[in-house]
Amino acid sequence: MNGSMYLTTENPDDAFNDLTALSACLNDIGLTGEKISDYFLCGSQFAQLITFMGCSPHLVLTPPDDGSENFCHIRLLQFDQPKLLTGQQTAPPRCPACRFRISDWKNTLKADDANDWDCPKCRQQTSVTHLDWRQSGGAGKILIEIKNIFPGEAVPVDKLLAALKNLSGNNWKYFYIA
C-alpha cells in the first residue's frame, strides 16, 4: 500500500496561501526538482531534507515506464478553507483540550464538516480540523504532499521546517495518510 506524507501549517486556519512562493522556496532549497504536469520530481536535496527510517528504504524517484504514479514525487495542494484529510489507517482523534479519544469518529464526524464539534467529556467546542489527529490525519489550506511514503517511514528535517516557517511566518507539522 502506498501512502503520502503531508506538510502543512500547524494551525489549519493560518492565512498563508502563496503557492507560488511555496513552490519557489521548495525549489530553492532542493526539495523539488522538475515540474511535470501537476507534480514535481524530487529535487537534488530531497534525501537531505527528508530523513528515512530503517536500514534501507526502497525509493523509486523516477516515473516508471508504465505511466503509473508508483514513485516518490511531490504535489502542492491549496484550498479556500481548511481541508481535513484522513485515510484507512487514520487513528481516532483526540479532543485538543482534554485528550478525550473519539473512538467512533468515522460515524461521529464528517470530514467535510466545518462546524464545531462538542467534546462529550469537557464540553470544549472545536472544529474537526483542529482535533488532534496524531499524525495519521490532518488539515490545512496549503499542503505539501510527498507521494509514496508509507506512514512513519520518513520525517522532515529541521532545515525544511525552518525554511517553511521562514517563508510563511508559521510553524509547520507533518502527518501521513495511507
XYZ file of N, CA and C in Angstrom:
534
model
N 0.844 -1.176 0.000
C 0.000 0.000 0.000
C 0.889 1.239 0.000
N 0.603 2.155 -0.881
C 1.341 3.407 -0.927
C 0.609 4.447 -0.096
N 1.367 5.336 0.449
C 0.792 6.404 1.235
C 1.449 7.714 0.884
N 1.130 8.724 1.657
C 1.710 10.049 1.454
C 2.043 10.674 2.794
N 3.091 11.483 2.794
C 3.391 12.343 3.930
C 2.978 13.752 3.509
N 2.285 14.456 4.406
C 1.834 15.810 4.141
C 2.503 16.764 5.117
N 2.836 17.946 4.646
C 3.311 19.029 5.496
C 2.346 20.186 5.327
N 1.992 20.820 6.441
C 1.085 21.963 6.424
C 1.349 22.808 7.660
N 0.764 23.986 7.691
C 0.943 24.839 8.864
C 0.278 24.203 10.080
N 0.844 24.444 11.252
C 0.296 23.852 12.484
C -1.154 24.218 12.700
N -1.505 25.467 12.431
C -2.886 25.916 12.591
C -3.562 25.861 11.226
N -4.577 25.013 11.056
C -5.233 24.892 9.757
C -5.855 26.197 9.250
N -6.087 27.161 10.137
C -6.704 28.432 9.744
C -5.685 29.508 9.373
N -4.384 29.186 9.410
C -3.373 30.190 9.071
C -3.655 30.795 7.712
N -3.331 32.068 7.568
C -3.654 32.806 6.346
C -2.684 32.547 5.199
N -1.536 31.938 5.462
C -0.556 31.739 4.384
C -1.180 30.930 3.250
N -1.106 31.477 2.025
C -1.676 30.770 0.883
C -0.935 31.045 -0.419
N 0.312 31.448 -0.343
C 1.085 31.807 -1.529
C 1.756 30.575 -2.130
N 1.035 29.903 -3.016
C 1.529 28.679 -3.645
C 2.756 28.951 -4.511
N 2.807 30.109 -5.150
C 3.952 30.460 -5.997
C 5.210 30.603 -5.152
N 5.110 31.298 -4.031
C 6.261 31.467 -3.136
C 6.672 30.126 -2.533
N 5.691 29.288 -2.188
C 5.998 27.969 -1.640
C 6.749 27.128 -2.669
N 6.276 27.137 -3.884
C 6.927 26.382 -4.957
C 8.365 26.852 -5.154
N 8.572 28.166 -5.170
C 9.920 28.725 -5.337
C 10.822 28.346 -4.167
N 10.290 28.401 -2.949
C 11.061 28.045 -1.753
C 11.515 26.586 -1.813
N 10.584 25.693 -2.141
C 10.912 24.262 -2.193
C 11.928 23.961 -3.285
N 11.846 24.697 -4.391
C 12.821 24.524 -5.462
C 14.178 25.073 -5.037
N 14.187 26.247 -4.384
C 15.439 26.875 -3.942
C 16.211 26.003 -2.960
N 15.496 25.339 -2.048
C 16.199 24.507 -1.062
C 16.457 23.094 -1.583
N 15.943 22.774 -2.771
C 16.236 21.493 -3.400
C 15.302 20.352 -3.048
N 14.160 20.642 -2.413
C 13.212 19.555 -2.145
C 12.553 19.109 -3.442
N 12.204 20.083 -4.278
C 11.567 19.762 -5.552
C 12.529 19.987 -6.704
N 12.263 19.239 -7.757
C 13.024 19.382 -8.990
C 12.086 19.780 -10.112
N 12.262 19.151 -11.240
C 11.488 19.461 -12.437
C 9.989 19.268 -12.215
N 9.202 20.212 -12.772
C 7.746 20.087 -12.706
C 7.269 19.325 -13.938
N 6.462 18.306 -13.678
C 5.871 17.503 -14.741
C 4.379 17.468 -14.492
N 3.616 18.016 -15.405
C 2.166 18.040 -15.274
C 1.789 18.741 -13.971
N 1.150 18.027 -13.032
C 0.713 18.650 -11.778
C 1.552 18.227 -10.573
N 2.750 17.715 -10.805
C 3.618 17.323 -9.695
C 5.067 17.687 -10.001
N 5.884 17.583 -8.961
C 7.309 17.848 -9.076
C 8.074 16.555 -8.817
N 9.165 16.376 -9.534
C 10.100 15.300 -9.201
C 10.833 15.717 -7.929
N 11.389 14.757 -7.233
C 12.182 15.062 -6.042
C 13.445 15.782 -6.475
N 13.814 16.793 -5.713
C 14.964 17.617 -6.055
C 16.283 17.053 -5.565
N 17.344 17.775 -5.852
C 18.715 17.327 -5.549
C 18.988 17.193 -4.053
N 18.235 17.919 -3.204
C 18.458 17.862 -1.757
C 17.364 17.081 -1.028
N 16.532 16.377 -1.786
C 15.409 15.642 -1.195
C 15.871 14.743 -0.045
N 16.887 13.945 -0.268
C 17.363 12.995 0.748
C 18.011 13.696 1.946
N 18.402 14.956 1.803
C 18.946 15.708 2.930
C 17.845 16.435 3.709
N 16.680 16.611 3.101
C 15.582 17.333 3.740
C 14.513 16.413 4.320
N 14.511 15.169 3.885
C 13.600 14.147 4.387
C 14.447 12.985 4.886
N 14.311 12.649 6.156
C 15.061 11.523 6.728
C 14.195 10.276 6.673
N 14.768 9.200 6.151
C 14.055 7.932 6.059
C 14.504 7.012 7.168
N 13.537 6.346 7.785
C 13.798 5.433 8.885
C 14.120 4.050 8.310
N 14.777 3.249 9.109
C 15.096 1.888 8.676
C 16.452 1.837 8.006
N 16.871 0.617 7.734
C 18.225 0.436 7.229
C 18.341 0.649 5.728
N 17.331 0.326 4.949
C 17.449 0.561 3.513
C 16.071 0.742 2.880
N 15.568 1.953 2.960
C 14.272 2.198 2.340
C 14.367 2.066 0.822
N 13.326 1.545 0.220
C 13.295 1.402 -1.232
C 12.525 2.575 -1.819
N 13.264 3.487 -2.440
C 12.643 4.668 -3.024
C 12.792 4.642 -4.532
N 11.694 4.816 -5.211
C 11.712 4.977 -6.660
C 11.506 6.464 -6.902
N 12.503 7.122 -7.472
C 12.444 8.575 -7.643
C 12.164 9.005 -9.077
N 12.115 8.078 -9.991
C 11.822 8.417 -11.384
C 10.502 7.772 -11.801
N 9.751 8.461 -12.646
C 8.475 7.904 -13.099
C 8.680 6.575 -13.823
N 7.868 5.573 -13.496
C 8.006 4.282 -14.174
C 7.513 4.362 -15.625
N 8.006 3.438 -16.435
C 7.653 3.400 -17.857
C 6.168 3.149 -18.086
N 5.487 2.531 -17.113
C 4.068 2.199 -17.315
C 3.139 3.407 -17.114
N 3.707 4.578 -16.774
C 2.897 5.781 -16.613
C 2.189 5.897 -15.277
N 2.400 4.924 -14.392
C 1.735 4.963 -13.086
C 2.398 6.014 -12.185
N 1.764 6.255 -11.050
C 2.318 7.190 -10.065
C 3.018 6.443 -8.933
N 3.504 5.269 -9.190
C 4.174 4.454 -8.173
C 5.637 4.846 -8.040
N 5.843 6.096 -7.681
C 7.186 6.603 -7.419
C 7.051 7.816 -6.507
N 8.127 8.193 -5.875
C 8.122 9.302 -4.930
C 8.139 10.621 -5.711
N 7.107 11.444 -5.503
C 7.012 12.751 -6.139
C 6.211 13.686 -5.236
N 6.173 14.951 -5.604
C 5.639 15.976 -4.704
C 4.547 16.782 -5.404
N 3.452 16.985 -4.680
C 2.354 17.824 -5.158
C 2.117 18.941 -4.137
N 1.715 20.084 -4.644
C 1.315 21.196 -3.789
C -0.191 21.344 -3.903
N -0.863 21.388 -2.765
C -2.318 21.455 -2.729
C -2.751 22.744 -2.037
N -3.829 23.338 -2.528
C -4.328 24.576 -1.941
C -5.850 24.539 -1.914
N -6.424 24.987 -0.790
C -7.867 25.023 -0.596
C -8.268 26.371 0.000
N -9.500 26.805 -0.248
C -10.003 28.064 0.308
C -10.232 27.973 1.813
N -10.670 26.793 2.263
C -10.937 26.526 3.671
C -10.077 25.343 4.104
N -9.814 25.194 5.401
C -9.040 24.032 5.842
C -9.693 22.735 5.370
N -8.904 21.880 4.763
C -9.373 20.594 4.248
C -8.835 19.492 5.154
N -9.741 18.661 5.665
C -9.352 17.537 6.509
C -9.055 16.338 5.627
N -7.903 15.726 5.850
C -7.503 14.534 5.108
C -7.354 13.372 6.078
N -8.063 12.295 5.809
C -7.961 11.074 6.607
C -7.855 9.898 5.652
N -7.485 8.740 6.182
C -7.353 7.552 5.355
C -7.802 6.312 6.098
N -7.558 5.173 5.481
C -7.966 3.897 6.075
C -7.265 3.627 7.402
N -6.059 4.121 7.567
C -5.297 3.852 8.784
C -5.303 5.017 9.771
N -6.209 5.971 9.577
C -6.285 7.113 10.491
C -6.745 6.648 11.874
N -5.966 7.031 12.871
C -6.284 6.674 14.265
C -7.385 7.594 14.792
N -8.114 7.152 15.801
C -9.131 8.021 16.390
C -8.509 9.320 16.906
N -9.099 10.460 16.538
C -8.565 11.735 17.008
C -8.899 11.979 18.471
N -8.266 12.997 19.023
C -8.482 13.357 20.417
C -8.891 14.821 20.518
N -9.649 15.112 21.546
C -10.014 16.485 21.858
C -8.720 17.227 22.219
N -8.474 18.404 21.641
C -7.238 19.123 21.960
C -7.215 19.680 23.383
N -8.373 19.793 24.018
C -8.434 20.351 25.375
C -8.232 19.294 26.454
N -8.966 18.170 26.362
C -8.928 17.188 27.462
C -8.366 15.826 27.048
N -8.057 15.666 25.769
C -7.472 14.430 25.215
C -8.494 13.290 25.104
N -9.797 13.571 25.226
C -10.830 12.558 25.041
C -10.663 11.920 23.668
N -10.673 10.595 23.634
C -10.482 9.835 22.393
C -11.841 9.591 21.735
N -11.969 10.011 20.476
C -13.224 9.862 19.734
C -13.160 8.542 18.975
N -13.463 7.435 19.684
C -13.278 6.109 19.090
C -14.184 5.840 17.898
N -15.370 6.371 17.891
C -16.302 6.136 16.788
C -16.312 7.340 15.832
N -15.126 7.888 15.554
C -15.022 9.127 14.789
C -15.563 9.009 13.366
N -15.453 7.833 12.755
C -15.916 7.692 11.371
C -17.427 7.872 11.268
N -18.169 7.501 12.311
C -19.608 7.683 12.315
C -20.035 8.986 12.985
N -19.161 9.542 13.818
C -19.498 10.741 14.585
C -19.157 12.029 13.848
N -18.016 12.025 13.149
C -17.527 13.239 12.491
C -17.651 13.115 10.983
N -17.847 14.227 10.344
C -17.845 14.279 8.885
C -16.596 15.032 8.460
N -15.801 14.442 7.572
C -14.545 15.059 7.144
C -14.751 16.421 6.487
N -15.883 16.626 5.861
C -16.119 17.901 5.194
C -16.943 18.865 6.056
N -17.127 18.545 7.313
C -17.938 19.348 8.216
C -17.059 20.403 8.888
N -17.312 21.651 8.578
C -16.540 22.736 9.186
C -17.169 23.217 10.488
N -18.298 22.632 10.852
C -18.967 23.037 12.079
C -18.180 22.597 13.304
N -18.508 23.205 14.413
C -17.839 22.849 15.658
C -18.305 21.487 16.156
N -17.397 20.818 16.830
C -17.667 19.539 17.475
C -17.637 19.794 18.971
N -18.592 19.244 19.705
C -18.655 19.404 21.154
C -18.110 18.153 21.825
N -17.067 18.316 22.618
C -16.490 17.186 23.334
C -17.467 16.728 24.418
N -17.795 15.445 24.447
C -18.723 14.963 25.473
C -18.118 14.965 26.882
N -16.801 15.030 26.978
C -16.156 14.990 28.291
C -15.977 16.392 28.891
N -15.360 17.304 28.134
C -15.052 18.629 28.698
C -15.932 19.750 28.142
N -16.767 19.440 27.177
C -17.692 20.389 26.548
C -16.997 21.460 25.710
N -15.713 21.286 25.457
C -14.978 22.212 24.589
C -15.507 22.096 23.167
N -15.717 23.225 22.515
C -16.120 23.238 21.113
C -14.890 23.450 20.249
N -14.769 22.662 19.191
C -13.664 22.820 18.253
C -14.089 22.295 16.893
N -13.454 22.780 15.874
C -13.700 22.281 14.522
C -13.008 20.921 14.376
N -13.556 20.070 13.534
C -12.911 18.764 13.307
C -11.503 18.957 12.748
N -11.247 20.075 12.082
C -9.912 20.321 11.539
C -8.894 20.640 12.635
N -9.368 20.967 13.837
C -8.465 21.290 14.952
C -8.315 20.143 15.954
N -8.964 19.025 15.714
C -8.771 17.873 16.588
C -7.339 17.364 16.445
N -6.871 16.629 17.434
C -5.534 16.053 17.389
C -5.612 14.713 16.661
N -5.192 14.715 15.405
C -5.263 13.512 14.567
C -4.005 12.655 14.708
N -3.087 13.061 15.566
C -1.901 12.285 15.937
C -1.097 11.774 14.740
N -0.853 12.620 13.793
C -0.040 12.359 12.605
C -0.605 11.274 11.687
N -1.855 10.857 11.909
C -2.459 9.886 10.989
C -3.609 10.532 10.215
N -3.632 11.835 10.234
C -4.597 12.659 9.531
C -4.282 14.093 9.877
N -4.903 15.015 9.176
C -4.652 16.409 9.467
C -5.400 17.306 8.513
N -5.240 18.604 8.722
C -5.968 19.574 7.918
C -5.096 20.782 7.636
N -5.387 21.420 6.522
C -4.697 22.646 6.163
C -5.303 23.273 4.931
N -4.928 24.538 4.704
C -5.344 25.239 3.496
C -4.319 25.060 2.388
N -3.071 24.916 2.781
C -2.000 24.716 1.820
C -1.167 23.539 2.327
N -0.947 22.568 1.451
C -0.258 21.333 1.866
C 0.786 20.925 0.841
N 1.838 20.333 1.340
C 2.856 19.695 0.510
C 2.617 18.194 0.657
N 2.349 17.521 -0.432
C 2.139 16.078 -0.398
C 3.350 15.399 -1.019
N 3.962 14.502 -0.270
C 5.061 13.691 -0.795
C 4.507 12.286 -0.966
N 4.288 11.920 -2.217
C 3.613 10.669 -2.558
C 4.553 9.470 -2.421
N 3.929 8.347 -2.101
C 4.595 7.053 -1.974
C 5.583 7.017 -0.817
N 5.128 7.559 0.299
C 5.834 7.484 1.586
C 4.898 6.736 2.527
N 5.317 5.620 3.038
C 4.498 4.854 3.965
C 4.492 5.560 5.328
N 3.364 5.547 6.053
C 3.296 6.228 7.351
C 4.444 5.855 8.284
N 5.097 6.867 8.813
C 6.194 6.684 9.754
C 7.520 6.352 9.107
N 7.551 6.245 7.796
C 8.769 5.848 7.079
C 9.769 6.999 6.954
N 9.267 8.234 6.989
C 10.127 9.390 6.775
C 9.645 10.557 7.624
N 10.557 11.464 7.911
C 10.229 12.695 8.631
C 11.001 13.858 7.999
N 10.410 15.052 8.018
C 11.140 16.218 7.509
C 12.215 16.634 8.516
N 13.337 17.108 8.017
C 14.401 17.569 8.911
C 14.123 19.012 9.327
N 14.801 19.451 10.374
C 14.595 20.799 10.914
C 14.842 21.882 9.864
N 15.810 21.668 8.969
C 16.126 22.668 7.942
C 14.914 22.926 7.040
N 14.188 21.881 6.670
C 12.995 22.037 5.838
C 11.904 22.777 6.607
N 11.650 22.351 7.840
C 10.614 23.005 8.647
C 10.956 24.477 8.914
N 12.247 24.767 9.111
C 12.677 26.157 9.333
C 12.478 26.999 8.072
N 12.763 26.438 6.916
C 12.559 27.173 5.655
C 11.082 27.478 5.446
N 10.222 26.522 5.777
C 8.781 26.733 5.640
C 8.287 27.792 6.626
N 8.811 27.761 7.850
C 8.430 28.771 8.843
C 8.920 30.154 8.422
N 10.141 30.217 7.914
C 10.695 31.488 7.461
C 9.853 32.077 6.324
N 9.384 31.230 5.428
C 8.562 31.679 4.311
C 7.184 32.159 4.759
N 6.533 31.371 5.594
C 5.128 31.615 5.918
C 4.901 32.396 7.210
N 5.894 32.409 8.096
C 5.721 33.023 9.407
C 5.007 32.108 10.392
N 4.770 30.860 9.987
C 4.028 29.907 10.821
C 4.841 28.629 11.022
N 4.616 27.973 12.160
C 5.190 26.648 12.367
C 4.473 25.647 11.466
N 5.179 24.607 11.053
C 4.621 23.575 10.189
C 4.665 22.226 10.902
N 3.780 21.332 10.505
C 3.707 19.974 11.048
C 3.620 19.002 9.877
N 3.681 17.735 10.202
C 3.546 16.718 9.155
C 2.650 15.606 9.660
N 2.042 14.894 8.712
C 1.214 13.744 9.023
C 1.192 12.810 7.819
N 0.630 11.644 8.029
C 0.627 10.610 7.000
C -0.792 10.151 6.694
N -1.014 9.777 5.448
C -2.274 9.168 5.027
C -1.933 7.909 4.226
N -2.567 6.824 4.566
C -2.386 5.587 3.794
C -3.749 5.010 3.467
